Coordinates of C-alpha atoms and ligand atoms in Angstrom, one line a residue:
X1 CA -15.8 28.3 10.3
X2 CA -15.7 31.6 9.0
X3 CA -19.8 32.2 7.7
X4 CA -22.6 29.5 7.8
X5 CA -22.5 29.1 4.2
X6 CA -18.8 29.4 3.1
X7 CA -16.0 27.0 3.9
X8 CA -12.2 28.0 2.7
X9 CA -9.7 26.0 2.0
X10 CA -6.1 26.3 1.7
X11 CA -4.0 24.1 -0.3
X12 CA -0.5 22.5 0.1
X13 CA 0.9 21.9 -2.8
X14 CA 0.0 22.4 -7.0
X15 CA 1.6 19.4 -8.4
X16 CA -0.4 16.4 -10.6
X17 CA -3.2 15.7 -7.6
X18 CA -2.9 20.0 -6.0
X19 CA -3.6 20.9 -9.6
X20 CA -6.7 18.4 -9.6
X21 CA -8.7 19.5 -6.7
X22 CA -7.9 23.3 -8.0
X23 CA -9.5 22.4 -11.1
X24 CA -12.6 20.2 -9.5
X25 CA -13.3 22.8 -7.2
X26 CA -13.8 25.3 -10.0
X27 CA -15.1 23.8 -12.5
X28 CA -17.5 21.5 -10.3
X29 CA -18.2 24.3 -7.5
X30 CA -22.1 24.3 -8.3
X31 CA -22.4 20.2 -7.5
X32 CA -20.0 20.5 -4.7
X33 CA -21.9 23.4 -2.9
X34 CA -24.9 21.6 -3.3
X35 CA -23.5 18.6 -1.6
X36 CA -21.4 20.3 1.1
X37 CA -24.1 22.2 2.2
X38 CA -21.5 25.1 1.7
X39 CA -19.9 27.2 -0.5
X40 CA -16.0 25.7 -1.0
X41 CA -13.9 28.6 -1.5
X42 CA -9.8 28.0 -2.6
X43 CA -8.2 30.8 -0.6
X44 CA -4.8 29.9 -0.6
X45 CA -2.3 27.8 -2.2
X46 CA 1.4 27.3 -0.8
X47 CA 3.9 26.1 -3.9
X48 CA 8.0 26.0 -3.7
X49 CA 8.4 27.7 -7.0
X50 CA 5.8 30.6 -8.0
X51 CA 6.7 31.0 -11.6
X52 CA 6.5 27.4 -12.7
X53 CA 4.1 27.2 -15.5
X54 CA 1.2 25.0 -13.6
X55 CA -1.5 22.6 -15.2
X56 CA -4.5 24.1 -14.0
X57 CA -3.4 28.1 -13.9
X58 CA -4.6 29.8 -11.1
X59 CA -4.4 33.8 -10.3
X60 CA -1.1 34.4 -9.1
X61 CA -2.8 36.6 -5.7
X62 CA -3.8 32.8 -4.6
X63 CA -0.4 31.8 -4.8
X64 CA 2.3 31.9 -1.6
X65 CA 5.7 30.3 -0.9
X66 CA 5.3 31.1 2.6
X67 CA 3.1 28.4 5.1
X68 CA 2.1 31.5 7.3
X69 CA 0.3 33.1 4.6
X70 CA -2.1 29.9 4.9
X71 CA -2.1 29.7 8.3
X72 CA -3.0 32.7 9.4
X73 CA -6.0 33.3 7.5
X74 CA -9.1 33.1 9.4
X75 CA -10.8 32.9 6.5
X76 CA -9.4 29.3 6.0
X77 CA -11.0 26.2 7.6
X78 CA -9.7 23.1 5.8
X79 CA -6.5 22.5 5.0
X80 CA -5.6 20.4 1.8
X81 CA -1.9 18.9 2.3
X82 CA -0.8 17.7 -1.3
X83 CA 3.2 18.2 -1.0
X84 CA 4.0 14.7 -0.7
X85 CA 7.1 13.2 1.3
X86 CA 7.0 12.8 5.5
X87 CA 9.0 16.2 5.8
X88 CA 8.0 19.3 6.0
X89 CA 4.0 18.0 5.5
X90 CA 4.0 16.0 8.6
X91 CA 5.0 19.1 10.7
X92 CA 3.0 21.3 8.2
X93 CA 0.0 19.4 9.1
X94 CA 0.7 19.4 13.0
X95 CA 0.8 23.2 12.6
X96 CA -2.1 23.6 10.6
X97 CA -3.8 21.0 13.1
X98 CA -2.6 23.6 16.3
X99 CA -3.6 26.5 14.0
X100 CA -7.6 24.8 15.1
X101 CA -7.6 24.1 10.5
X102 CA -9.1 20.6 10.0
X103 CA -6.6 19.0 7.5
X104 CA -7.3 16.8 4.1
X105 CA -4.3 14.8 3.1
X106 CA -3.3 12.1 0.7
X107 CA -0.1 11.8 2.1
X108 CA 0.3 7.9 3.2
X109 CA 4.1 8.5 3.7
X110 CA 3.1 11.1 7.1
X111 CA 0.2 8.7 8.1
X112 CA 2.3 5.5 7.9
X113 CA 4.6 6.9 10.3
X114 CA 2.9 10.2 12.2
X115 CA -0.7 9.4 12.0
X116 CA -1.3 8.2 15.0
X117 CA 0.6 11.3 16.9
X118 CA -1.7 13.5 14.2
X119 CA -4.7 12.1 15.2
X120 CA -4.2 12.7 19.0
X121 CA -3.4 16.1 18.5
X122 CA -5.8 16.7 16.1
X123 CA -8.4 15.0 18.2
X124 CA -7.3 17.5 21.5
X125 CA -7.7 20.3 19.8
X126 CA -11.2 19.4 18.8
X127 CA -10.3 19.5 14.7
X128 CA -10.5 16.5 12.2
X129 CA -7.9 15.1 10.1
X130 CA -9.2 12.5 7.1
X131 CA -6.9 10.8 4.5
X132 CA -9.1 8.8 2.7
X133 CA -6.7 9.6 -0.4
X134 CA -3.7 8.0 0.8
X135 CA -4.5 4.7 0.2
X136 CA -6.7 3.1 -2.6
X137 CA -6.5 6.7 -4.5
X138 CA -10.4 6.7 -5.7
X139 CA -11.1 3.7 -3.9
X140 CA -13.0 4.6 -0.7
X141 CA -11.5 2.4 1.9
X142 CA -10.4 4.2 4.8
X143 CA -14.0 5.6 5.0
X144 CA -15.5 2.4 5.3
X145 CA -13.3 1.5 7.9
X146 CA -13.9 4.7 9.9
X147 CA -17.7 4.5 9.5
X148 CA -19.7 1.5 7.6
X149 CA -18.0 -1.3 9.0
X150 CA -17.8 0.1 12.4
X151 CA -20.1 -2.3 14.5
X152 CA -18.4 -5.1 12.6
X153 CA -14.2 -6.8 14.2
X154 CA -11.9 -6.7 11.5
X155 CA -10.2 -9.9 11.4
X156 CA -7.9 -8.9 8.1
X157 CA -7.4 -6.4 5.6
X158 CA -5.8 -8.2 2.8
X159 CA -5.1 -6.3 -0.7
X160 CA -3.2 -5.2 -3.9
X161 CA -2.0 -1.7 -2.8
X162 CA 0.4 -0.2 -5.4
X163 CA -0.9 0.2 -8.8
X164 CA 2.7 0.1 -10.6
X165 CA 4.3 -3.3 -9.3
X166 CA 0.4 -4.8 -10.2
X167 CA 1.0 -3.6 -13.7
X168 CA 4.2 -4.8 -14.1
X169 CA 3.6 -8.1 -11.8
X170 CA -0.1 -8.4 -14.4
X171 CA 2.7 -8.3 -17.9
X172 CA 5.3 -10.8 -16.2
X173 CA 2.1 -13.0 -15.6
X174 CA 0.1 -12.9 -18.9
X175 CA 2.7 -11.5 -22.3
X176 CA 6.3 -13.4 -20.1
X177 CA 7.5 -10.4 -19.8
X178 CA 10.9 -10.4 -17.5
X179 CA 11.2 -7.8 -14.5
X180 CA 13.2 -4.8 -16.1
X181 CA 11.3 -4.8 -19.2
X182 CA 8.1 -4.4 -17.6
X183 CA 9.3 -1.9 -15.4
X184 CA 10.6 0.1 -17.8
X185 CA 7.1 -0.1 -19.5
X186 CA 5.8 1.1 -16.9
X187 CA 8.2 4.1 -16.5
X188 CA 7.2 5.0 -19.9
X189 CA 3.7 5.2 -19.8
X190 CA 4.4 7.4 -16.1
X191 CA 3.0 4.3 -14.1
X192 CA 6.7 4.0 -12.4
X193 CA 8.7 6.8 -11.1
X194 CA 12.0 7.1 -12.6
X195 CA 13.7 6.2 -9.4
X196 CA 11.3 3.1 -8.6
X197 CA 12.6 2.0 -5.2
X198 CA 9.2 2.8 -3.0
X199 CA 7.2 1.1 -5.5
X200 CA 9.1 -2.4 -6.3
X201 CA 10.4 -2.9 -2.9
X202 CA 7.1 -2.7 -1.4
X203 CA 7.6 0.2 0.9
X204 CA 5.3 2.2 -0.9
X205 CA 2.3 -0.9 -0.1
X206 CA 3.8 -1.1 3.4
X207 CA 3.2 3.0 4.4
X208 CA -0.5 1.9 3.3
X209 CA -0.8 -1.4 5.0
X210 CA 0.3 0.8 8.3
X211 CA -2.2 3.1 7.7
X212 CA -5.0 0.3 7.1
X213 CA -4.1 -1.9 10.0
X214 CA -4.0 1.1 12.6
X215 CA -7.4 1.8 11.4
X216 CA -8.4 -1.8 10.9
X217 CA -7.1 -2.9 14.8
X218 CA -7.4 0.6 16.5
X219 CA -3.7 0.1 17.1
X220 CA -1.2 2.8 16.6
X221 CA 0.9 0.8 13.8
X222 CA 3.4 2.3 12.1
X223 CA 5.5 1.9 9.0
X224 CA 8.1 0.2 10.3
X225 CA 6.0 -2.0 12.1
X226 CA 5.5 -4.0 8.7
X227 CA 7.4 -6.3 7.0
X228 CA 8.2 -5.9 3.8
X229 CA 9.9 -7.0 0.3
X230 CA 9.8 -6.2 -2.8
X231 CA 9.7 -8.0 -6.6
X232 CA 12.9 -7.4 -8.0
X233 CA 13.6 -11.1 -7.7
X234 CA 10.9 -12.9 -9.6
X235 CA 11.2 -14.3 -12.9
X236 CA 8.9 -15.1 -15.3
X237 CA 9.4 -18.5 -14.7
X238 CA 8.7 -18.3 -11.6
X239 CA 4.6 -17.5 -13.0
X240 CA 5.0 -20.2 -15.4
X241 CA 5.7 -23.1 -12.6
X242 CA 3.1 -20.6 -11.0
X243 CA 0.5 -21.0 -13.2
X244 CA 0.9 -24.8 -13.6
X245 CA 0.0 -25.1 -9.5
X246 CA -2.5 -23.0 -10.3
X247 CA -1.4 -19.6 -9.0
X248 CA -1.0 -16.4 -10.0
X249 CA 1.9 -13.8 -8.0
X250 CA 0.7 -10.5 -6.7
X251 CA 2.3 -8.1 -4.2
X252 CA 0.1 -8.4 -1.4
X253 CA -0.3 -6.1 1.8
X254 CA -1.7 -8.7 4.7
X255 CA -2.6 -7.7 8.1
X256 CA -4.3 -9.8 10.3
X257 CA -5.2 -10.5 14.0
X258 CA -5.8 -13.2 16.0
X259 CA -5.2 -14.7 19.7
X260 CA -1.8 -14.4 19.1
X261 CA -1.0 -10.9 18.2
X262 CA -1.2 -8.8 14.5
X263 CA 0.7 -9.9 11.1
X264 CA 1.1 -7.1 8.9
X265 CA 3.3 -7.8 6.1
X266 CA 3.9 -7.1 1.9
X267 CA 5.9 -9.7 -0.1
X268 CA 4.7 -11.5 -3.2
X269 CA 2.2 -13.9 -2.4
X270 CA 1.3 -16.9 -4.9
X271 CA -3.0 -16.8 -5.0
X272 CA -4.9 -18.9 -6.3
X273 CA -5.8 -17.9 -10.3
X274 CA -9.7 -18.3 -9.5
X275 CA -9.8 -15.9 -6.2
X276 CA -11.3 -12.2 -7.0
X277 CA -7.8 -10.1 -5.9
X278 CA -6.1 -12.9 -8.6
X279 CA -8.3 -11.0 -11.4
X280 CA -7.2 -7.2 -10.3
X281 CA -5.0 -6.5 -13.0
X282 CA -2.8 -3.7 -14.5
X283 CA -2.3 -0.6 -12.6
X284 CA -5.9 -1.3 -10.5
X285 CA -6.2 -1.7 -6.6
X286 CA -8.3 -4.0 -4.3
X287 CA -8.5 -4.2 -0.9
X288 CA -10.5 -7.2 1.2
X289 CA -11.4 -6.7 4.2
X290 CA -12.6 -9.7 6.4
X291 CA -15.2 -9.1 9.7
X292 CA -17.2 -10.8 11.9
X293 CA -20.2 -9.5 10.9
X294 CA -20.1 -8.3 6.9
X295 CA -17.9 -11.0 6.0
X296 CA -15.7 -10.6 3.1
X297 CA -16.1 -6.9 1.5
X298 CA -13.7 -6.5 -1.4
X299 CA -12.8 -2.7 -2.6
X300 CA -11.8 -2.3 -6.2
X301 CA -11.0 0.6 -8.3
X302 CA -8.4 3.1 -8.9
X303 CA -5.4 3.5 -6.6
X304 CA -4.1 6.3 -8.4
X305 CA -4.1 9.5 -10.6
X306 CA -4.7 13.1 -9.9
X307 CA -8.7 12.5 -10.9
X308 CA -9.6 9.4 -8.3
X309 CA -7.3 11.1 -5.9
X310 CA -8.7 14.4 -5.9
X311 CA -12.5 12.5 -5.8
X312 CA -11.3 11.0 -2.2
X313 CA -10.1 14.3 -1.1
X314 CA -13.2 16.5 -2.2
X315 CA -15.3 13.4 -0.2
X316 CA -13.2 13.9 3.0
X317 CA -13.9 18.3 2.5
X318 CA -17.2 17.5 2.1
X319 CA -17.4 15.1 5.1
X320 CA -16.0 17.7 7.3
X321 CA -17.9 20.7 5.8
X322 CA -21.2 19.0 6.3
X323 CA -20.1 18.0 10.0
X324 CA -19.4 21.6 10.5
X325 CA -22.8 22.9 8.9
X326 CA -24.7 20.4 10.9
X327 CA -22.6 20.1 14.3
X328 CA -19.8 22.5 14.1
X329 CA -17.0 21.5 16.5
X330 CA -17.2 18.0 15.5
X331 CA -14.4 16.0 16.8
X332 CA -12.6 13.2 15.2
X333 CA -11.6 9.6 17.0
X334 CA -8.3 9.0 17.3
X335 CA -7.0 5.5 16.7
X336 CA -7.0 4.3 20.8
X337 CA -3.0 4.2 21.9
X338 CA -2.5 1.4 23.7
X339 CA -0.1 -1.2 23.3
X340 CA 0.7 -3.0 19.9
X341 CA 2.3 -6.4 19.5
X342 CA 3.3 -7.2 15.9
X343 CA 4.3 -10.1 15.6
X344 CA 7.9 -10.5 14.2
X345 CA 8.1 -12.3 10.1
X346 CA 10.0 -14.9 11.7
X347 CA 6.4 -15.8 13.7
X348 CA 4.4 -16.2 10.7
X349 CA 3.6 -19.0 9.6
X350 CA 2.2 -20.0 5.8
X351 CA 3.3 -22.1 2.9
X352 CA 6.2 -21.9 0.7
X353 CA 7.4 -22.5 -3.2
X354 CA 11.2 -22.5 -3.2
X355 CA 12.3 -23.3 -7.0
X356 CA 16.4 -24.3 -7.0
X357 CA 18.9 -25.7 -9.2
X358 CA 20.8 -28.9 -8.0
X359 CA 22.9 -31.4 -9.2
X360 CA 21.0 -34.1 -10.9
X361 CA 22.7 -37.7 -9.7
X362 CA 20.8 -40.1 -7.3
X363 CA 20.5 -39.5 -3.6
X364 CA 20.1 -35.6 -4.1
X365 CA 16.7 -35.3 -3.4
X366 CA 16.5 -37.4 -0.6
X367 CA 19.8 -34.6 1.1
X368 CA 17.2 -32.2 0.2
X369 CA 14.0 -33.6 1.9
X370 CA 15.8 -34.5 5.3
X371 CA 16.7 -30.6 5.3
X372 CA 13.2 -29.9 5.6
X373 CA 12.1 -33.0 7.4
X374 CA 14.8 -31.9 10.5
X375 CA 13.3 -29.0 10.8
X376 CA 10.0 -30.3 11.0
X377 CA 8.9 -28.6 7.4
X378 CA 6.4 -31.1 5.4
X379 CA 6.9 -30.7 1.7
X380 CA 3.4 -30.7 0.0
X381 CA 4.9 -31.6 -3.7
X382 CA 8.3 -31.7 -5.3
X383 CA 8.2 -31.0 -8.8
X384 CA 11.2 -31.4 -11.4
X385 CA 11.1 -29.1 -14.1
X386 CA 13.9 -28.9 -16.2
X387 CA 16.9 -31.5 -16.4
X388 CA 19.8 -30.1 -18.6
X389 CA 21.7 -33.8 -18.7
X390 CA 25.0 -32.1 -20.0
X391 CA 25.5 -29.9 -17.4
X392 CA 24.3 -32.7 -14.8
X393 CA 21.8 -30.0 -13.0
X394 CA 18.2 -30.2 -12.5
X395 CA 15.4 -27.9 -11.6
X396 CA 12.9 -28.4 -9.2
X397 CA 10.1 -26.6 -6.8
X398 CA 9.2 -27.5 -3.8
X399 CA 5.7 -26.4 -2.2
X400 CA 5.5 -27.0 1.7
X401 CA 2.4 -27.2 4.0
X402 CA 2.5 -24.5 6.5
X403 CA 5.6 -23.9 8.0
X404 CA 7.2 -21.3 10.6
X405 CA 8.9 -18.8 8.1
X406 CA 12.7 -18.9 11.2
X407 CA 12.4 -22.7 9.9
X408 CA 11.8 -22.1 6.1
X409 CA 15.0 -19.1 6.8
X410 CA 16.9 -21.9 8.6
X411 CA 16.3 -24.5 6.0
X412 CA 16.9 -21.8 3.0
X413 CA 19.9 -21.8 4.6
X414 CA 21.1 -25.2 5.6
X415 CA 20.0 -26.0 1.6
X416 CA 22.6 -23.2 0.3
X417 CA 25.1 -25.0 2.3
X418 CA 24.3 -28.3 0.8
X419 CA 27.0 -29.6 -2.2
X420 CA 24.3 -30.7 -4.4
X421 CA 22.5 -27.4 -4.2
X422 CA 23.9 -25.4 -7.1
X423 CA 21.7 -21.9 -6.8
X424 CA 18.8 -21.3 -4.8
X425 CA 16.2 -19.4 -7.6
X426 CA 13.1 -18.0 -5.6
X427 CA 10.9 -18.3 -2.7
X428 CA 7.6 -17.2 -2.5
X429 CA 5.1 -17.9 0.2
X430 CA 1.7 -19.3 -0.6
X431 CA -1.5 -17.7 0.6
X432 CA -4.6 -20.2 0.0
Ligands
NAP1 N1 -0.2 11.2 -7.9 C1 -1.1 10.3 -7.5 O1 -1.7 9.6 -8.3 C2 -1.4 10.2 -6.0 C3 -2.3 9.2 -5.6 C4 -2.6 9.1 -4.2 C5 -1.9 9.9 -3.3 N2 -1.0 10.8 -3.8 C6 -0.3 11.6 -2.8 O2 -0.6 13.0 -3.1 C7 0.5 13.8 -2.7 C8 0.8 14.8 -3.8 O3 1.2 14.0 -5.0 P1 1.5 14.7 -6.4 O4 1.7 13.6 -7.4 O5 0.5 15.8 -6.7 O6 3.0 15.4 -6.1 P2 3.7 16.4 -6.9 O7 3.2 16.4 -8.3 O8 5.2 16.2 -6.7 O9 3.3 17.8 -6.3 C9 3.8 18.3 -5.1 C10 3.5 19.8 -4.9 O10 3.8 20.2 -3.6 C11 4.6 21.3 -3.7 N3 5.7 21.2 -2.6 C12 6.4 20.2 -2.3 N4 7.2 20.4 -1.3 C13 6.9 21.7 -0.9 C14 7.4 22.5 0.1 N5 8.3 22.1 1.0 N6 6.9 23.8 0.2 C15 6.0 24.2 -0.7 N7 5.5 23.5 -1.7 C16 5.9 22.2 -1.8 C17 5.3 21.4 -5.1 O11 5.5 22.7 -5.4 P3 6.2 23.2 -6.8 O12 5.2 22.7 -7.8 O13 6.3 24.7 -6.7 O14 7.5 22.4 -6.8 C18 4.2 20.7 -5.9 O15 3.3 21.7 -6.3 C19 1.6 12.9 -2.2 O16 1.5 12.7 -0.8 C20 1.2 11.6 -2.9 O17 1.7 10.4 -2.2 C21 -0.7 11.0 -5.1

């Protein structure tokens, strides 16, 4: 810390969120000083391209393409990483972190897969690293884990995690809208990137779920620790025959623990219509967290946008500048770094909806129910839906009672083989 009363920061990064804390630390620098307890100072600001025009302008003597610049500047304490992407910000922030600079980031990408290597270094060379920005955007969640719910065991950390599949999953739901039209809805309106791939396929939901369930289970879990899938492959009828059970889809982002080891997992889960994460809609996040002591605690708001992001960041700068005013040298706890067992998807065990076409003659359902039945699956309902009687094909959905997901895989595929089986549609598991 370079005075008593002045804190510097250096930023990586000017893009949509760099531009926002720019902008918040200027125009807000009164209400932030008063809350720090220090003066925040932007010292530094490391960019690719210094010419591009920029949405919050700043003098061009702030301004540097090279990290060194930032780096060596005593008169720099935190650190804001804002570049985005696992390389070069996760070995940006390890440099920054052996540089003695407490770091800010918002980068769930780096944490998902380096945080818990970050954190140990950070935490050995006595400096803090917070990210409450890279998951829930505005949202305080990590936070809360870190500090509020400490006394309590998190049993789970269930939650809706990635604002553009929740918009696009919230039109297929309520206007019927199918898959690519929503999506490119929501590339229009800037909700999806033009290349959606991190988003719909849930890796996007599962970088966060890592980050939450490390913090969550003090276990060093990483990205590819989690199972996940995305929503390309829902219809909309799939949240008609939905809705008629009385569910709703949402891509969910599940960890849990129990005797038997830690689940963390994002798929498309069918909830009930009348449970609170049911309701999040449109481009909104929530996050539930479940404890021994609290209970349920539910975290709702906005997962994204320069504005709620740069709100978590400016929180985490102020967290540490107040640390250092009050007790400078403050360290931060690393997750611990002990062993971690998560379980395999073929372990987990839940219900099932599996809608299908298949030849509509007599006998066909009974081939179909001694596929499950041999493998020990018990079918909670079989529902016909649609009969096209020219075409001699009938569609149907079958919802199991909780079942292994290597036995629902083996009997997905002993069905496909079955002659009466004409297309297997979807299958979605069932969270109560
Ligand atoms: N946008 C959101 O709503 C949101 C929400 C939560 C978390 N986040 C996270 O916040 C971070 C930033 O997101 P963003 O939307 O602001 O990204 P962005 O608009 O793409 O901005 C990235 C910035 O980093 C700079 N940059 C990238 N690589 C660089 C490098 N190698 N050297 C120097 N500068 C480099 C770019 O410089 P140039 O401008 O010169 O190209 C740009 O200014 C990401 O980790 C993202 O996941 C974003």
């Amino acid at each position: 810390v370079t005075d008593s009363k002045t804190i510097g920061i250096g930023l990586l990064g000017l893009g949509g969120v760099g531009s926002g804390v720019a902008r918040v630390l200027t125009e807000k620098g009164e209400q932030l000083t008063a809350t720090a307890g220090a003066k925040l100072v932007l010292r530094r600001v490391l960019v690719r391209d210094l010419t591009k025009e920029r949405d919050f302008p700043l003098p061009a003597n702030l301004l540097t393409t090279d990290l060194d610049d930032v780096l060596a500047d005593p008169s720099i304490d935190i650190l804001v990483e804002v570049l985005g992407g696992q390389t070069p910000a996760n070995e940006y922030i390890l440099r920054a972190v052996s540089a003695g600079k407490h770091v800010v980031t918002a980068n769930k990408d780096v944490m998902a897969r380096y945080g818990p290597a970050i954190l140990e270094a950070a935490a050995e060379q006595g400096v803090q690293v917070l990210y409450e920005a890279s998951v829930g955007g505005g949202t305080p969640i990590i936070g809360p884990l870190q500090r509020d719910l400490a006394a309590n065991e998190i049993i789970a950390v269930n939650g809706i995690v990635n604002g553009t599949t929740n918009y696009i999953l919230t039109r297929m739901a309520h206007d019927g809208v199918d898959f690519a039209e929503a999506l490119k809805e929501a590339q229009d309106l800037g909700y999806a990137e033009p290349d959606p791939t991190n988003d719909v396929e849930g890796i996007d939901a599962a970088y966060k779920l890592a980050v939450l369930a490390s913090l969550a289970f003090q276990a060093p879990i990483v990205d590819t620790d989690v199972y996940h899938e995305g929503i390309t492959s829902l219809t909309a009828r799939d949240f008609l025959y939905g809705r008629e059970l009385g569910y709703t889809i949402k891509l969910m982002a599940m960890a849990r623990r129990d005797d038997h080891g830690i689940e963390a997992r994002v798929h498309p889960v069918l909830i009930p219509v009348d449970t609170m994460i049911a309701k999040v809609d449109g481009v909104l996040n929530a996050v539930e967290v479940e404890t021994d002591l609290a209970g349920k605690v539910l975290f709702h708001g906005q997962g994204a946008g320069a504005m709620p992001t740069t709100s978590a960041i400016l929180a985490d700068v102020i967290t540490i500048t107040k640390g250092q005013m009050e007790r400078p040298g403050t360290t931060a706890v690393a997750p611990t770094t002990g062993e971690t067992s998560v379980k395999p998807m073929a372990d987990v065990e839940t219900k099932y909806y599996i809608r299908m076409n298949i030849a509509e003659r007599p006998g066909v359902l009974a081939q179909i129910t001694r596929v499950f039945g041999d493998l020990q699956i018990s079918i909670a309902s079989v529902i016909q839906k649609e009969i096209d009687f020219k075409a001699l094909r009938a569609e149907i959905v079958i919802v199991t009672n909780r079942a292994r997901e290597s036995s629902i895989q083996n009997a997905l595929q002993d069905l496909a083989a079955l002659e009466v089986v004409l297309e297997i549609g979807t299958m979605i598991r069932v969270e109560d």
